Amino acid sequence: MEDTICAISTSLSIGAISIIRVSGPKAIFYVDSIFSGDLKNAKTHTITYGHIKYKNEVIDEVLVMLMRSPKTYTTEDIIEINCHGGINTTKKVFEILLEIGCRLAEPGEFTKRAYLNGRINLLEAESVNDLIIAKNDAARNMAINNVDGILTKKIRNIREKISKILTNIEVNIDYPEYTDELQVTSNLMYDYLSDITTELNKLVEGAKNGRIIKDGVSVAIIGKPNVGKSSILNHLLDEEKAIVTDIPGTTRDIVEGSITLNGVAINFIDTAGIRKTEDIVEKIGVDKSQKTADNSDLILLVLNNNEELSNEEKELLNKYNSDRLIIFINKNDLINKLVVPEEFKSKIIYGNTIDVDGLDILKKTISEKLNLESIVSKDMSYLSNIRQIDLVNKANSSIENANNALANGMPIDIIEIDLKSAWEYLGKIIGDSYQDELIDEIFRNFCLGK
C-alpha cells in the first residue's frame, strides 16, 4: 500500500488514445518529473496539456488528468496519462514510469486499494469487475446496481436486524436485573426469525436470477441422429454453426452458440445423436450428449414427426420428464407418424426448419420457462458469483437451524450461536470480515489496469 503503482488501463492496441493510470503517495511526484507541465501546483480534478519528456527526448504529446486524495477511485493521489494510442508509444511511457520508481500494478490492485481504503466494500468491488466483463444489457444493469450499493443496503439491513436480536439476547443473559430491557421470549424470537427468513429467502432466490443473468442459460438439444437438431441450432443462431447432412451421426461432438432473450444469454448446445452404436468415436459423442443434458438448465428433445417413437426416445422422455424438458416435434410439414404419450402433450411445440415454423414459439417457451421477464426487472440487485451465493446459502442454513432449534424448545443462548453464524456469513459477502488470502484470490481475476 506504500508503493506507487501504475498500469495501462486501456486495451493495448492501435487507437485514438490509451490511458496509463498511476496511483499512490508519489504518483504526482513521479509523473511531474517527466511532464513538461506543472502538476505539483495544479488543482485537483483538472487536465493539463503537455509532453512526456525523458533524458532530453520528447516521448509523446499528452493530456494528464490529476486527481488528489481522498476523492479518487483508490482514495490515493491518482494520475491518468492520456497518450496517443500507438502500442509503441504507450509502452515507452509505461516503461519510463517503471524505470523512475513506479511498480507494475497487480491485476485488480486499483480496485483492491479502493476496497482496503474503505471507499467501496467487497461486494461493490466484485461488481466493478462484473461491469467490465458484462456480456449483455441485463448483466450490465445488475452490475451497476450492485456498484451503486443497492444490494449492500439490503444485506446490511438484514445484519442490523440480526445484530439487534443478538444485543438483546446478550443483555438478557448478562444483565437479567435490567427489567426495563426488552425480554427476548420464544414468541418474540419467532417473529424476529420469520422476518429475517423472508428477507434472506429473497436474497437466495435473487441469487438464482443473478447466476442466470451473469452466466446465461444452457439449453441442450438432444435426440436421435438426423431428427434436425443441427438445423434447429443453425436457424436459432441465424448462422451455419453446425454441419447439416442427410447422413445420421454427422454431429459427433457438441456444437455451441448463443442468442439473447430478454437481455439474457441463451447458450444452445447441439449434441451428437443419441443411439446405440458400436462406433467407438460416436459412442464417446453419445455419452457426452447425455452428460451435457444432465447438466443443462433446459433440455430440448427433438423428435421426428415423420417417424414412429423409438424405444430410445421413450427412454429419453422418461429420463428427462421434468420442468426442464421442452419437446420440439420437427418436420411437421411431413406426414404424421409420431404418437407421443398424453402426459407429454403440454411440453410439445410443433415446427420445421424448412418454413422455419415453430422457432419463435420455441424462444417464447424458453423465456416463459425461465421467467425471464420478471428476472430482468428494474431492481436487479442480485448476488451473482459462486462466493457470494455460497455465503448467502450458508447464512440461510444458519437461520433455518435457528428456526428448528426454536421449534424444538432449545434455549435462547443456543439459538444465538446460529444467529451469529448468519451475521458473520453476510458480513463476508460485503467484506466486513475477510482473510488476506481470499482477498488476493478475488482481485487476481480482475484485469490489470483496474
CSV table of C-alpha atoms in Angstrom, one decimal:
chain,number,residue,atom,x,y,z
A,1,MET,CA,0.0,0.0,0.0
A,2,GLU,CA,3.0,2.3,0.3
A,3,ASP,CA,4.1,1.7,-3.2
A,4,THR,CA,3.1,3.9,-6.1
A,5,ILE,CA,1.6,1.6,-8.8
A,6,CYS,CA,0.9,2.0,-12.5
A,7,ALA,CA,-0.7,0.1,-15.3
A,8,ILE,CA,-2.0,0.5,-18.8
A,9,SER,CA,-5.8,0.8,-18.3
A,10,THR,CA,-6.9,0.6,-21.9
A,11,SER,CA,-6.6,-2.2,-24.4
A,12,LEU,CA,-3.0,-2.3,-25.8
A,13,SER,CA,-3.8,-1.8,-29.4
A,14,ILE,CA,-3.7,0.9,-32.2
A,15,GLY,CA,-6.4,3.6,-31.5
A,16,ALA,CA,-7.0,7.2,-30.8
A,17,ILE,CA,-5.8,7.3,-27.2
A,18,SER,CA,-4.6,5.0,-24.5
A,19,ILE,CA,-4.6,5.7,-20.7
A,20,ILE,CA,-1.9,4.9,-18.2
A,21,ARG,CA,-3.1,5.1,-14.6
A,22,VAL,CA,-0.8,5.9,-11.7
A,23,SER,CA,-1.9,5.7,-8.0
A,24,GLY,CA,-0.1,6.1,-4.7
A,25,PRO,CA,1.8,8.5,-2.4
A,26,LYS,CA,4.4,9.5,-5.1
A,27,ALA,CA,2.1,9.5,-8.2
A,28,ILE,CA,2.2,13.3,-8.6
A,29,PHE,CA,6.0,13.4,-8.0
A,30,TYR,CA,6.8,10.7,-10.5
A,31,VAL,CA,4.7,11.9,-13.3
A,32,ASP,CA,5.6,15.6,-12.7
A,33,SER,CA,9.3,14.6,-13.1
A,34,ILE,CA,8.8,13.5,-16.7
A,35,PHE,CA,6.0,16.0,-17.7
A,36,SER,CA,6.5,19.4,-19.2
A,37,GLY,CA,3.6,21.0,-17.2
A,38,ASP,CA,3.4,21.8,-13.5
A,39,LEU,CA,1.4,19.1,-11.7
A,40,LYS,CA,2.6,19.9,-8.2
A,41,ASN,CA,0.7,23.2,-8.1
A,42,ALA,CA,-2.2,22.1,-10.3
A,43,LYS,CA,-5.7,21.9,-8.8
A,44,THR,CA,-7.4,18.5,-8.2
A,45,HIS,CA,-9.6,17.0,-10.9
A,46,THR,CA,-8.0,19.1,-13.7
A,47,ILE,CA,-6.5,18.2,-17.1
A,48,THR,CA,-3.1,19.7,-18.2
A,49,TYR,CA,-1.7,19.6,-21.7
A,50,GLY,CA,2.0,19.0,-22.2
A,51,HIS,CA,4.6,16.5,-23.3
A,52,ILE,CA,6.2,13.4,-21.7
A,53,LYS,CA,10.0,14.0,-21.8
A,54,TYR,CA,12.8,11.7,-20.6
A,55,LYS,CA,16.5,12.1,-20.9
A,56,ASN,CA,16.1,15.1,-23.3
A,57,GLU,CA,13.8,13.2,-25.6
A,58,VAL,CA,10.1,14.0,-26.2
A,59,ILE,CA,8.2,10.8,-26.0
A,60,ASP,CA,4.6,11.9,-26.6
A,61,GLU,CA,2.2,14.7,-26.6
A,62,VAL,CA,-0.3,14.0,-23.8
A,63,LEU,CA,-3.2,15.2,-21.6
A,64,VAL,CA,-2.6,14.5,-17.9
A,65,MET,CA,-5.5,14.2,-15.5
A,66,LEU,CA,-4.7,15.0,-11.9
A,67,MET,CA,-7.0,13.7,-9.0
A,68,ARG,CA,-5.8,14.4,-5.5
A,69,SER,CA,-6.6,12.2,-2.5
A,70,PRO,CA,-9.0,11.4,-1.0
A,71,LYS,CA,-11.7,12.0,-3.7
A,72,THR,CA,-10.4,9.4,-6.1
A,73,TYR,CA,-11.1,5.8,-7.1
A,74,THR,CA,-8.4,4.4,-4.7
A,75,THR,CA,-8.6,7.4,-2.3
A,76,GLU,CA,-4.9,8.0,-3.1
A,77,ASP,CA,-3.4,10.5,-5.4
A,78,ILE,CA,-4.2,9.4,-9.0
A,79,ILE,CA,-2.7,10.5,-12.3
A,80,GLU,CA,-4.1,9.4,-15.7
A,81,ILE,CA,-1.9,10.0,-18.7
A,82,ASN,CA,-3.8,10.1,-21.9
A,83,CYS,CA,-1.3,9.1,-24.6
A,84,HIS,CA,-1.7,8.6,-28.3
A,85,GLY,CA,-3.0,5.1,-28.9
A,86,GLY,CA,0.0,3.6,-30.6
A,87,ILE,CA,1.3,0.5,-29.0
A,88,ASN,CA,5.0,1.5,-29.0
A,89,THR,CA,4.3,5.0,-27.6
A,90,THR,CA,2.2,3.7,-24.8
A,91,LYS,CA,4.7,1.0,-23.8
A,92,LYS,CA,7.5,3.5,-23.9
A,93,VAL,CA,5.8,5.9,-21.5
A,94,PHE,CA,4.9,3.0,-19.3
A,95,GLU,CA,8.4,1.7,-19.2
A,96,ILE,CA,9.7,5.1,-18.2
A,97,LEU,CA,7.3,5.1,-15.2
A,98,LEU,CA,8.6,1.7,-14.1
A,99,GLU,CA,12.2,2.9,-14.5
A,100,ILE,CA,11.8,6.0,-12.3
A,101,GLY,CA,10.2,4.2,-9.4
A,102,CYS,CA,6.6,3.1,-10.0
A,103,ARG,CA,5.7,-0.6,-9.5
A,104,LEU,CA,3.6,-2.6,-12.0
A,105,ALA,CA,0.1,-2.9,-10.5
A,106,GLU,CA,-1.1,-6.4,-9.9
A,107,PRO,CA,-4.4,-7.5,-11.5
A,108,GLY,CA,-7.3,-5.6,-9.8
A,109,GLU,CA,-4.9,-3.7,-7.5
A,110,PHE,CA,-6.5,-0.3,-8.1
A,111,THR,CA,-9.9,-1.7,-7.0
A,112,LYS,CA,-8.3,-3.7,-4.2
A,113,ARG,CA,-6.9,-0.5,-2.8
A,114,ALA,CA,-10.3,1.2,-3.1
A,115,TYR,CA,-11.7,-1.7,-1.0
A,116,LEU,CA,-8.9,-1.7,1.6
A,117,ASN,CA,-9.0,2.1,1.9
A,118,GLY,CA,-12.7,1.8,2.7
A,119,ARG,CA,-14.1,3.6,-0.4
A,120,ILE,CA,-16.1,0.5,-1.5
A,121,ASN,CA,-17.0,-2.8,0.1
A,122,LEU,CA,-16.1,-6.2,-1.3
A,123,LEU,CA,-19.4,-6.8,-3.0
A,124,GLU,CA,-19.2,-3.5,-4.8
A,125,ALA,CA,-15.6,-4.3,-5.8
A,126,GLU,CA,-16.6,-7.6,-7.3
A,127,SER,CA,-19.4,-5.8,-9.1
A,128,VAL,CA,-16.9,-3.4,-10.7
A,129,ASN,CA,-15.3,-6.5,-12.4
A,130,ASP,CA,-18.8,-7.8,-13.3
A,131,LEU,CA,-19.5,-4.5,-15.0
A,132,ILE,CA,-16.3,-4.7,-17.1
A,133,ILE,CA,-17.0,-8.3,-18.3
A,134,ALA,CA,-20.8,-7.9,-18.7
A,135,LYS,CA,-21.8,-9.6,-22.0
A,136,ASN,CA,-25.3,-8.2,-22.2
A,137,ASP,CA,-27.6,-5.4,-21.0
A,138,ALA,CA,-29.1,-7.4,-18.2
A,139,ALA,CA,-25.6,-8.2,-16.8
A,140,ARG,CA,-24.6,-4.6,-17.1
A,141,ASN,CA,-27.7,-3.3,-15.3
A,142,MET,CA,-27.2,-5.9,-12.5
A,143,ALA,CA,-23.6,-4.9,-12.1
A,144,ILE,CA,-24.2,-1.2,-12.0
A,145,ASN,CA,-27.0,-1.7,-9.4
A,146,ASN,CA,-24.5,-3.5,-7.2
A,147,VAL,CA,-21.7,-1.0,-7.7
A,148,ASP,CA,-24.2,1.7,-6.6
A,149,GLY,CA,-24.7,-0.2,-3.3
A,150,ILE,CA,-28.3,-1.2,-3.6
A,151,LEU,CA,-27.6,-4.8,-2.7
A,152,THR,CA,-25.2,-3.8,0.0
A,153,LYS,CA,-28.0,-1.9,1.8
A,154,LYS,CA,-30.3,-5.0,1.7
A,155,ILE,CA,-27.5,-7.1,3.3
A,156,ARG,CA,-26.7,-4.5,5.9
A,157,ASN,CA,-30.4,-4.2,6.8
A,158,ILE,CA,-30.6,-7.9,7.5
A,159,ARG,CA,-27.4,-7.8,9.5
A,160,GLU,CA,-28.7,-4.9,11.6
A,161,LYS,CA,-31.8,-6.9,12.4
A,162,ILE,CA,-29.7,-9.9,13.5
A,163,SER,CA,-27.4,-7.6,15.5
A,164,LYS,CA,-30.4,-6.1,17.3
A,165,ILE,CA,-31.6,-9.6,18.4
A,166,LEU,CA,-28.1,-10.6,19.5
A,167,THR,CA,-27.7,-7.4,21.5
A,168,ASN,CA,-31.0,-8.1,23.3
A,169,ILE,CA,-30.0,-11.7,24.0
A,170,GLU,CA,-26.7,-10.6,25.4
A,171,VAL,CA,-28.3,-8.1,27.7
A,172,ASN,CA,-30.9,-10.6,28.9
A,173,ILE,CA,-28.2,-13.2,29.6
A,174,ASP,CA,-25.5,-11.0,31.2
A,175,TYR,CA,-27.8,-8.4,32.9
A,176,PRO,CA,-31.0,-10.2,33.9
A,177,GLU,CA,-31.6,-7.5,36.6
A,178,TYR,CA,-32.3,-4.9,33.9
A,179,THR,CA,-36.1,-5.5,33.7
A,180,ASP,CA,-36.6,-2.4,31.6
A,181,GLU,CA,-34.8,-4.1,28.7
A,182,LEU,CA,-36.7,-6.0,26.0
A,183,GLN,CA,-37.1,-9.6,27.1
A,184,VAL,CA,-36.4,-12.0,24.2
A,185,THR,CA,-39.2,-14.6,24.6
A,186,SER,CA,-39.8,-17.5,22.3
A,187,ASN,CA,-42.7,-15.8,20.7
A,188,LEU,CA,-40.7,-12.6,20.1
A,189,MET,CA,-37.8,-14.7,18.7
A,190,TYR,CA,-40.2,-16.4,16.3
A,191,ASP,CA,-41.3,-13.0,14.9
A,192,TYR,CA,-37.7,-11.9,14.5
A,193,LEU,CA,-36.7,-15.1,12.7
A,194,SER,CA,-39.7,-15.1,10.5
A,195,ASP,CA,-38.9,-11.5,9.3
A,196,ILE,CA,-35.2,-12.4,8.7
A,197,THR,CA,-36.1,-15.6,6.9
A,198,THR,CA,-38.3,-13.7,4.5
A,199,GLU,CA,-35.5,-11.3,3.7
A,200,LEU,CA,-32.9,-14.0,3.3
A,201,ASN,CA,-35.1,-16.1,1.0
A,202,LYS,CA,-35.4,-13.1,-1.3
A,203,LEU,CA,-31.6,-12.9,-1.5
A,204,VAL,CA,-31.4,-16.7,-2.1
A,205,GLU,CA,-34.0,-16.6,-4.9
A,206,GLY,CA,-32.4,-13.5,-6.3
A,207,ALA,CA,-29.0,-15.3,-6.4
A,208,LYS,CA,-30.5,-17.8,-8.8
A,209,ASN,CA,-31.6,-15.0,-11.1
A,210,GLY,CA,-28.1,-13.4,-10.8
A,211,ARG,CA,-26.4,-16.6,-12.0
A,212,ILE,CA,-28.8,-16.7,-15.0
A,213,ILE,CA,-28.1,-13.1,-15.9
A,214,LYS,CA,-24.3,-13.3,-15.4
A,215,ASP,CA,-23.6,-16.8,-16.9
A,216,GLY,CA,-26.6,-17.3,-19.2
A,217,VAL,CA,-28.7,-20.4,-19.5
A,218,SER,CA,-27.6,-23.7,-21.1
A,219,VAL,CA,-30.1,-25.5,-23.4
A,220,ALA,CA,-29.1,-29.0,-24.5
A,221,ILE,CA,-30.5,-30.0,-27.9
A,222,ILE,CA,-30.8,-33.8,-27.8
A,223,GLY,CA,-32.5,-36.6,-29.8
A,224,LYS,CA,-31.8,-39.4,-32.3
A,225,PRO,CA,-29.5,-38.8,-35.2
A,226,ASN,CA,-30.9,-37.0,-38.2
A,227,VAL,CA,-34.0,-35.6,-36.5
A,228,GLY,CA,-32.9,-32.0,-37.3
A,229,LYS,CA,-31.0,-30.9,-34.2
A,230,SER,CA,-28.3,-29.1,-36.1
A,231,SER,CA,-30.7,-27.4,-38.5
A,232,ILE,CA,-32.7,-26.1,-35.5
A,233,LEU,CA,-29.4,-24.8,-33.9
A,234,ASN,CA,-28.4,-23.0,-37.2
A,235,HIS,CA,-31.8,-21.4,-37.5
A,236,LEU,CA,-31.9,-20.3,-33.9
A,237,LEU,CA,-28.5,-18.7,-34.3
A,238,ASP,CA,-29.2,-17.5,-37.8
A,239,GLU,CA,-25.8,-18.8,-39.0
A,240,GLU,CA,-24.4,-22.1,-40.3
A,241,LYS,CA,-22.8,-23.1,-37.0
A,242,ALA,CA,-23.3,-26.9,-37.3
A,243,ILE,CA,-22.7,-29.2,-40.3
A,244,VAL,CA,-26.0,-30.5,-41.7
A,245,THR,CA,-26.2,-33.6,-43.9
A,246,ASP,CA,-28.6,-36.5,-44.5
A,247,ILE,CA,-26.1,-38.9,-43.0
A,248,PRO,CA,-27.1,-40.0,-39.5
A,249,GLY,CA,-24.3,-39.4,-36.9
A,250,THR,CA,-22.8,-36.3,-38.7
A,251,THR,CA,-22.5,-34.5,-35.4
A,252,ARG,CA,-20.1,-36.4,-33.1
A,253,ASP,CA,-19.2,-33.7,-30.7
A,254,ILE,CA,-21.0,-30.8,-29.1
A,255,VAL,CA,-21.5,-27.6,-31.1
A,256,GLU,CA,-22.4,-24.4,-29.2
A,257,GLY,CA,-23.9,-21.0,-30.0
A,258,SER,CA,-25.7,-18.2,-28.1
A,259,ILE,CA,-28.6,-15.8,-28.6
A,260,THR,CA,-30.1,-13.2,-26.3
A,261,LEU,CA,-33.7,-13.4,-25.0
A,262,ASN,CA,-35.0,-10.6,-22.8
A,263,GLY,CA,-31.4,-9.5,-22.2
A,264,VAL,CA,-30.2,-12.9,-21.1
A,265,ALA,CA,-27.7,-15.1,-22.9
A,266,ILE,CA,-29.2,-18.5,-24.0
A,267,ASN,CA,-26.5,-20.9,-24.8
A,268,PHE,CA,-27.7,-23.7,-27.1
A,269,ILE,CA,-25.7,-26.9,-27.2
A,270,ASP,CA,-26.2,-29.2,-30.2
A,271,THR,CA,-25.2,-32.7,-29.2
A,272,ALA,CA,-24.4,-36.0,-31.0
A,273,GLY,CA,-27.4,-38.1,-31.9
A,274,ILE,CA,-28.3,-40.5,-29.1
A,275,ARG,CA,-28.5,-44.1,-30.2
A,276,LYS,CA,-26.9,-47.4,-29.5
A,277,THR,CA,-23.7,-47.7,-31.6
A,278,GLU,CA,-20.6,-49.8,-32.0
A,279,ASP,CA,-18.6,-46.9,-33.4
A,280,ILE,CA,-16.1,-46.0,-30.7
A,281,VAL,CA,-15.9,-42.3,-31.7
A,282,GLU,CA,-19.7,-42.0,-32.0
A,283,LYS,CA,-20.2,-43.7,-28.6
A,284,ILE,CA,-18.0,-41.1,-27.0
A,285,GLY,CA,-20.2,-38.4,-28.5
A,286,VAL,CA,-23.4,-40.1,-27.3
A,287,ASP,CA,-22.0,-40.3,-23.7
A,288,LYS,CA,-21.0,-36.7,-23.8
A,289,SER,CA,-24.5,-35.8,-25.1
A,290,GLN,CA,-26.2,-37.4,-22.1
A,291,LYS,CA,-23.8,-35.7,-19.7
A,292,THR,CA,-24.5,-32.4,-21.3
A,293,ALA,CA,-28.2,-32.9,-21.0
A,294,ASP,CA,-27.9,-33.9,-17.3
A,295,ASN,CA,-26.0,-30.7,-16.5
A,296,SER,CA,-28.1,-28.2,-18.6
A,297,ASP,CA,-30.7,-25.8,-17.4
A,298,LEU,CA,-33.2,-26.8,-20.0
A,299,ILE,CA,-33.4,-29.8,-22.3
A,300,LEU,CA,-34.8,-29.5,-25.9
A,301,LEU,CA,-35.7,-33.0,-27.1
A,302,VAL,CA,-36.2,-33.1,-30.8
A,303,LEU,CA,-38.5,-35.8,-32.3
A,304,ASN,CA,-39.3,-36.5,-36.0
A,305,ASN,CA,-42.9,-36.1,-36.9
A,306,ASN,CA,-42.5,-38.5,-39.8
A,307,GLU,CA,-41.2,-41.4,-37.7
A,308,GLU,CA,-42.7,-43.6,-35.0
A,309,LEU,CA,-41.5,-43.1,-31.5
A,310,SER,CA,-38.5,-45.4,-30.9
A,311,ASN,CA,-37.6,-47.2,-27.6
A,312,GLU,CA,-34.6,-44.9,-27.2
A,313,GLU,CA,-36.8,-41.9,-27.5
A,314,LYS,CA,-39.2,-43.3,-25.0
A,315,GLU,CA,-36.3,-43.8,-22.6
A,316,LEU,CA,-35.2,-40.1,-23.1
A,317,LEU,CA,-38.8,-38.9,-22.5
A,318,ASN,CA,-39.0,-40.8,-19.2
A,319,LYS,CA,-35.5,-39.9,-18.1
A,320,TYR,CA,-35.9,-36.2,-18.6
A,321,ASN,CA,-39.6,-35.8,-17.8
A,322,SER,CA,-39.4,-32.7,-15.6
A,323,ASP,CA,-39.9,-28.9,-15.8
A,324,ARG,CA,-36.6,-28.7,-17.6
A,325,LEU,CA,-38.0,-30.6,-20.7
A,326,ILE,CA,-39.2,-29.0,-23.9
A,327,ILE,CA,-40.3,-31.3,-26.8
A,328,PHE,CA,-39.9,-29.9,-30.3
A,329,ILE,CA,-41.6,-32.1,-32.9
A,330,ASN,CA,-39.7,-31.3,-36.1
A,331,LYS,CA,-40.7,-31.9,-39.7
A,332,ASN,CA,-44.4,-31.2,-39.2
A,333,ASP,CA,-44.6,-30.5,-42.9
A,334,LEU,CA,-44.3,-34.2,-43.5
A,335,ILE,CA,-46.9,-37.0,-42.9
A,336,ASN,CA,-47.5,-37.5,-39.2
A,337,LYS,CA,-46.5,-41.0,-37.9
A,338,LEU,CA,-45.5,-39.9,-34.4
A,339,VAL,CA,-47.6,-40.6,-31.4
A,340,VAL,CA,-46.4,-39.1,-28.1
A,341,PRO,CA,-47.9,-40.2,-24.8
A,342,GLU,CA,-50.6,-38.0,-23.5
A,343,GLU,CA,-48.7,-36.9,-20.4
A,344,PHE,CA,-46.2,-35.0,-22.5
A,345,LYS,CA,-48.7,-33.0,-24.6
A,346,SER,CA,-48.2,-29.8,-22.6
A,347,LYS,CA,-44.5,-29.8,-23.3
A,348,ILE,CA,-44.8,-30.1,-27.1
A,349,ILE,CA,-44.0,-27.5,-29.8
A,350,TYR,CA,-44.5,-28.3,-33.5
A,351,GLY,CA,-42.4,-26.9,-36.3
A,352,ASN,CA,-39.9,-27.5,-39.0
A,353,THR,CA,-36.7,-25.9,-40.4
A,354,ILE,CA,-38.0,-25.6,-44.0
A,355,ASP,CA,-40.6,-22.9,-43.3
A,356,VAL,CA,-38.8,-22.1,-40.0
A,357,ASP,CA,-42.1,-22.8,-38.3
A,358,GLY,CA,-42.4,-23.0,-34.5
A,359,LEU,CA,-39.0,-21.5,-33.7
A,360,ASP,CA,-40.4,-18.2,-32.4
A,361,ILE,CA,-42.8,-20.2,-30.2
A,362,LEU,CA,-39.8,-22.2,-29.0
A,363,LYS,CA,-38.0,-19.0,-28.0
A,364,LYS,CA,-41.1,-17.7,-26.2
A,365,THR,CA,-41.5,-21.0,-24.4
A,366,ILE,CA,-37.8,-20.9,-23.2
A,367,SER,CA,-38.4,-17.3,-22.0
A,368,GLU,CA,-41.6,-18.3,-20.1
A,369,LYS,CA,-40.0,-21.4,-18.5
A,370,LEU,CA,-37.1,-19.4,-17.2
A,371,ASN,CA,-39.5,-16.5,-16.2
A,372,LEU,CA,-37.1,-14.1,-17.9
A,373,GLU,CA,-39.4,-11.1,-18.0
A,374,SER,CA,-39.6,-11.0,-14.2
A,375,ILE,CA,-35.9,-11.7,-13.7
A,376,VAL,CA,-34.9,-8.8,-15.9
A,377,SER,CA,-36.6,-6.1,-13.8
A,378,LYS,CA,-35.7,-2.6,-12.8
A,379,ASP,CA,-34.4,-3.8,-9.4
A,380,MET,CA,-31.8,-6.3,-10.5
A,381,SER,CA,-30.0,-6.4,-7.2
A,382,TYR,CA,-28.8,-10.0,-7.2
A,383,LEU,CA,-25.9,-11.8,-5.8
A,384,SER,CA,-24.2,-13.4,-8.8
A,385,ASN,CA,-20.9,-15.2,-8.2
A,386,ILE,CA,-20.1,-18.5,-6.5
A,387,ARG,CA,-18.5,-17.0,-3.4
A,388,GLN,CA,-21.5,-14.7,-2.7
A,389,ILE,CA,-24.1,-17.4,-3.4
A,390,ASP,CA,-22.3,-19.9,-1.2
A,391,LEU,CA,-22.2,-17.4,1.7
A,392,VAL,CA,-25.9,-16.4,1.4
A,393,ASN,CA,-26.9,-20.1,1.3
A,394,LYS,CA,-24.8,-20.7,4.5
A,395,ALA,CA,-26.4,-17.7,6.2
A,396,ASN,CA,-29.9,-19.0,5.2
A,397,SER,CA,-29.0,-22.5,6.6
A,398,SER,CA,-27.9,-20.9,9.9
A,399,ILE,CA,-31.3,-19.2,10.2
A,400,GLU,CA,-33.1,-22.4,9.3
A,401,ASN,CA,-31.1,-24.1,12.1
A,402,ALA,CA,-32.1,-21.3,14.5
A,403,ASN,CA,-35.8,-21.8,13.5
A,404,ASN,CA,-35.5,-25.6,14.1
A,405,ALA,CA,-33.9,-25.0,17.4
A,406,LEU,CA,-36.6,-22.6,18.4
A,407,ALA,CA,-39.3,-25.1,17.3
A,408,ASN,CA,-37.6,-27.8,19.4
A,409,GLY,CA,-37.6,-25.7,22.5
A,410,MET,CA,-33.9,-25.1,22.7
A,411,PRO,CA,-32.6,-22.3,25.0
A,412,ILE,CA,-32.2,-18.8,23.5
A,413,ASP,CA,-28.4,-18.8,24.0
A,414,ILE,CA,-28.1,-21.9,21.8
A,415,ILE,CA,-30.1,-20.2,19.1
A,416,GLU,CA,-27.8,-17.3,19.4
A,417,ILE,CA,-24.9,-19.4,18.0
A,418,ASP,CA,-26.7,-19.8,14.7
A,419,LEU,CA,-27.7,-16.2,14.6
A,420,LYS,CA,-24.0,-15.1,15.0
A,421,SER,CA,-23.0,-17.5,12.1
A,422,ALA,CA,-25.6,-16.0,9.8
A,423,TRP,CA,-24.4,-12.5,10.8
A,424,GLU,CA,-20.8,-13.4,10.0
A,425,TYR,CA,-21.6,-15.1,6.7
A,426,LEU,CA,-23.5,-12.0,5.5
A,427,GLY,CA,-20.5,-9.8,6.7
A,428,LYS,CA,-18.2,-11.9,4.5
A,429,ILE,CA,-20.2,-11.1,1.4
A,430,ILE,CA,-19.6,-7.4,1.7
A,431,GLY,CA,-16.1,-7.8,3.2
A,432,ASP,CA,-16.7,-6.6,6.7
A,433,SER,CA,-14.7,-9.7,7.7
A,434,TYR,CA,-12.2,-11.3,5.4
A,435,GLN,CA,-9.0,-13.3,5.1
A,436,ASP,CA,-6.0,-11.9,3.2
A,437,GLU,CA,-5.7,-15.0,1.0
A,438,LEU,CA,-9.3,-14.7,0.0
A,439,ILE,CA,-8.9,-11.0,-1.0
A,440,ASP,CA,-5.8,-11.8,-3.0
A,441,GLU,CA,-7.7,-14.6,-4.9
A,442,ILE,CA,-10.7,-12.4,-5.7
A,443,PHE,CA,-8.7,-9.5,-7.1
A,444,ARG,CA,-6.4,-11.8,-9.1
A,445,ASN,CA,-9.3,-12.3,-11.5
A,446,PHE,CA,-9.5,-8.6,-12.4
A,447,CYS,CA,-7.9,-7.1,-15.5
A,448,LEU,CA,-4.5,-5.4,-15.0
A,449,GLY,CA,-5.5,-1.8,-15.2
A,450,LYS,CA,-8.5,-2.0,-12.8
